[in-house]
């Protein structure tokens, strides 16, 4: 099976337009069983970083929160996320991609304590 990744937009949560987050690529082509790494670069002060997923025709689903207290967060046995502070990147890893991973994935940042809610994968 063939997997397609697309990052249509990023989310910025907070009150400063100097803090930004952008995906490193807008789409990826991946095969079933591949390990997938989705990354976003960010700038400015970041309190926490989040990953969301949205299946076609469905609502946004929260996946993982990454903050200064977490080394690497695991959502499931196949999903994990980490913050590479030296590169200013947040990285989502999907192990052994499956057809059910086909979705749009969103990276987001928050520069406050408020918890808030970008890649697309198609097999």
Short mmCIF file of C-alpha atoms in Angstrom, two decimals:
data_model
loop_
_atom_site.label_atom_id
_atom_site.label_comp_id
_atom_site.label_asym_id
_atom_site.label_seq_id
_atom_site.Cartn_x
_atom_site.Cartn_y
_atom_site.Cartn_z
CA UNK A 1 0.00 0.00 0.00
CA UNK A 2 1.05 3.58 -0.67
CA UNK A 3 1.02 6.28 2.01
CA UNK A 4 0.68 10.00 1.28
CA UNK A 5 1.52 12.73 3.82
CA UNK A 6 0.32 16.31 3.54
CA UNK A 7 0.71 19.24 5.94
CA UNK A 8 -1.88 21.88 5.02
CA UNK A 9 -1.36 24.35 7.88
CA UNK A 10 -0.02 24.90 11.35
CA UNK A 11 -1.75 26.09 14.48
CA UNK A 12 -0.49 28.92 16.66
CA UNK A 13 -1.94 29.13 20.13
CA UNK A 14 -1.08 32.12 22.29
CA UNK A 15 -0.90 35.88 22.10
CA UNK A 16 2.32 36.55 20.21
CA UNK A 17 2.75 36.46 16.45
CA UNK A 18 6.54 36.21 16.94
CA UNK A 19 6.06 32.59 18.03
CA UNK A 20 5.58 30.43 14.94
CA UNK A 21 5.54 26.79 13.90
CA UNK A 22 5.91 25.46 10.36
CA UNK A 23 6.05 21.94 8.89
CA UNK A 24 9.35 20.92 7.27
CA UNK A 25 7.52 19.49 4.25
CA UNK A 26 3.98 19.73 2.97
CA UNK A 27 3.56 16.15 1.79
CA UNK A 28 5.18 12.75 2.01
CA UNK A 29 4.76 9.52 0.07
CA UNK A 30 5.16 6.46 2.27
CA UNK A 31 4.52 2.74 1.99
CA UNK A 32 2.62 0.56 4.44
CA UNK A 33 5.00 -0.70 7.12
CA UNK A 34 7.38 2.26 6.83
CA UNK A 35 8.43 4.25 9.87
CA UNK A 36 7.25 7.84 9.40
CA UNK A 37 8.83 10.96 10.90
CA UNK A 38 6.86 14.21 10.69
CA UNK A 39 8.65 17.38 11.83
CA UNK A 40 7.83 21.03 12.38
CA UNK A 41 10.25 23.90 13.07
CA UNK A 42 9.24 26.50 15.66
CA UNK A 43 10.54 29.84 16.87
CA UNK A 44 10.04 32.08 19.88
CA UNK A 45 9.08 31.04 23.39
CA UNK A 46 7.28 27.71 23.55
CA UNK A 47 5.54 26.36 26.64
CA UNK A 48 4.28 23.20 24.97
CA UNK A 49 3.94 21.56 21.57
CA UNK A 50 1.08 19.39 20.40
CA UNK A 51 0.24 16.96 17.61
CA UNK A 52 -3.29 16.47 16.26
CA UNK A 53 -4.78 14.21 13.60
CA UNK A 54 -7.84 14.64 11.42
CA UNK A 55 -9.39 11.89 9.32
CA UNK A 56 -11.24 12.96 6.18
CA UNK A 57 -14.75 14.07 7.14
CA UNK A 58 -14.01 13.85 10.88
CA UNK A 59 -13.17 16.31 13.65
CA UNK A 60 -9.68 17.12 14.91
CA UNK A 61 -8.27 14.56 17.38
CA UNK A 62 -5.60 15.38 19.98
CA UNK A 63 -2.63 12.97 19.86
CA UNK A 64 0.32 14.08 21.99
CA UNK A 65 1.48 16.95 24.21
CA UNK A 66 5.21 17.67 24.45
CA UNK A 67 6.54 20.16 27.02
CA UNK A 68 9.69 20.98 28.99
CA UNK A 69 8.93 18.24 31.52
CA UNK A 70 8.64 15.46 28.95
CA UNK A 71 11.54 13.72 27.24
CA UNK A 72 9.47 11.81 24.69
CA UNK A 73 5.73 11.22 24.85
CA UNK A 74 4.09 8.03 23.68
CA UNK A 75 0.46 8.08 22.58
CA UNK A 76 0.37 4.42 21.64
CA UNK A 77 2.80 1.65 20.88
CA UNK A 78 3.31 3.13 17.40
CA UNK A 79 3.16 6.91 18.02
CA UNK A 80 5.76 8.96 19.86
CA UNK A 81 6.79 12.62 19.92
CA UNK A 82 9.77 14.61 21.13
CA UNK A 83 11.06 18.17 21.17
CA UNK A 84 14.51 18.67 19.68
CA UNK A 85 15.24 21.95 21.47
CA UNK A 86 18.66 22.47 19.85
CA UNK A 87 17.07 22.29 16.37
CA UNK A 88 13.81 23.91 17.55
CA UNK A 89 11.81 21.04 16.04
CA UNK A 90 8.93 18.95 17.28
CA UNK A 91 8.98 15.43 15.85
CA UNK A 92 6.16 12.89 15.57
CA UNK A 93 7.19 9.31 14.80
CA UNK A 94 4.73 6.70 13.53
CA UNK A 95 6.16 3.19 13.58
CA UNK A 96 5.02 0.64 10.99
CA UNK A 97 2.54 2.86 9.13
CA UNK A 98 -0.88 1.33 8.53
CA UNK A 99 -3.79 2.24 6.29
CA UNK A 100 -5.59 3.57 9.38
CA UNK A 101 -2.83 6.19 9.78
CA UNK A 102 -4.10 7.96 6.65
CA UNK A 103 -5.04 11.43 7.92
CA UNK A 104 -4.01 15.06 8.10
CA UNK A 105 -1.54 15.65 10.97
CA UNK A 106 -1.22 19.06 12.64
CA UNK A 107 1.61 20.43 14.76
CA UNK A 108 0.75 23.26 17.15
CA UNK A 109 2.45 25.35 19.81
CA UNK A 110 1.38 27.23 22.89
CA UNK A 111 3.35 29.94 24.65
CA UNK A 112 1.13 29.82 27.74
CA UNK A 113 -0.15 27.32 30.31
CA UNK A 114 -3.44 26.98 28.41
CA UNK A 115 -3.84 23.54 26.83
CA UNK A 116 -5.16 23.79 23.30
CA UNK A 117 -6.04 21.67 20.57
CA UNK A 118 -0.18 19.22 10.36
CA UNK A 119 0.64 16.23 7.99
CA UNK A 120 -1.69 14.10 5.90
CA UNK A 121 -1.12 10.37 5.44
CA UNK A 122 -3.02 8.35 2.85
CA UNK A 123 -2.42 4.64 2.21
#
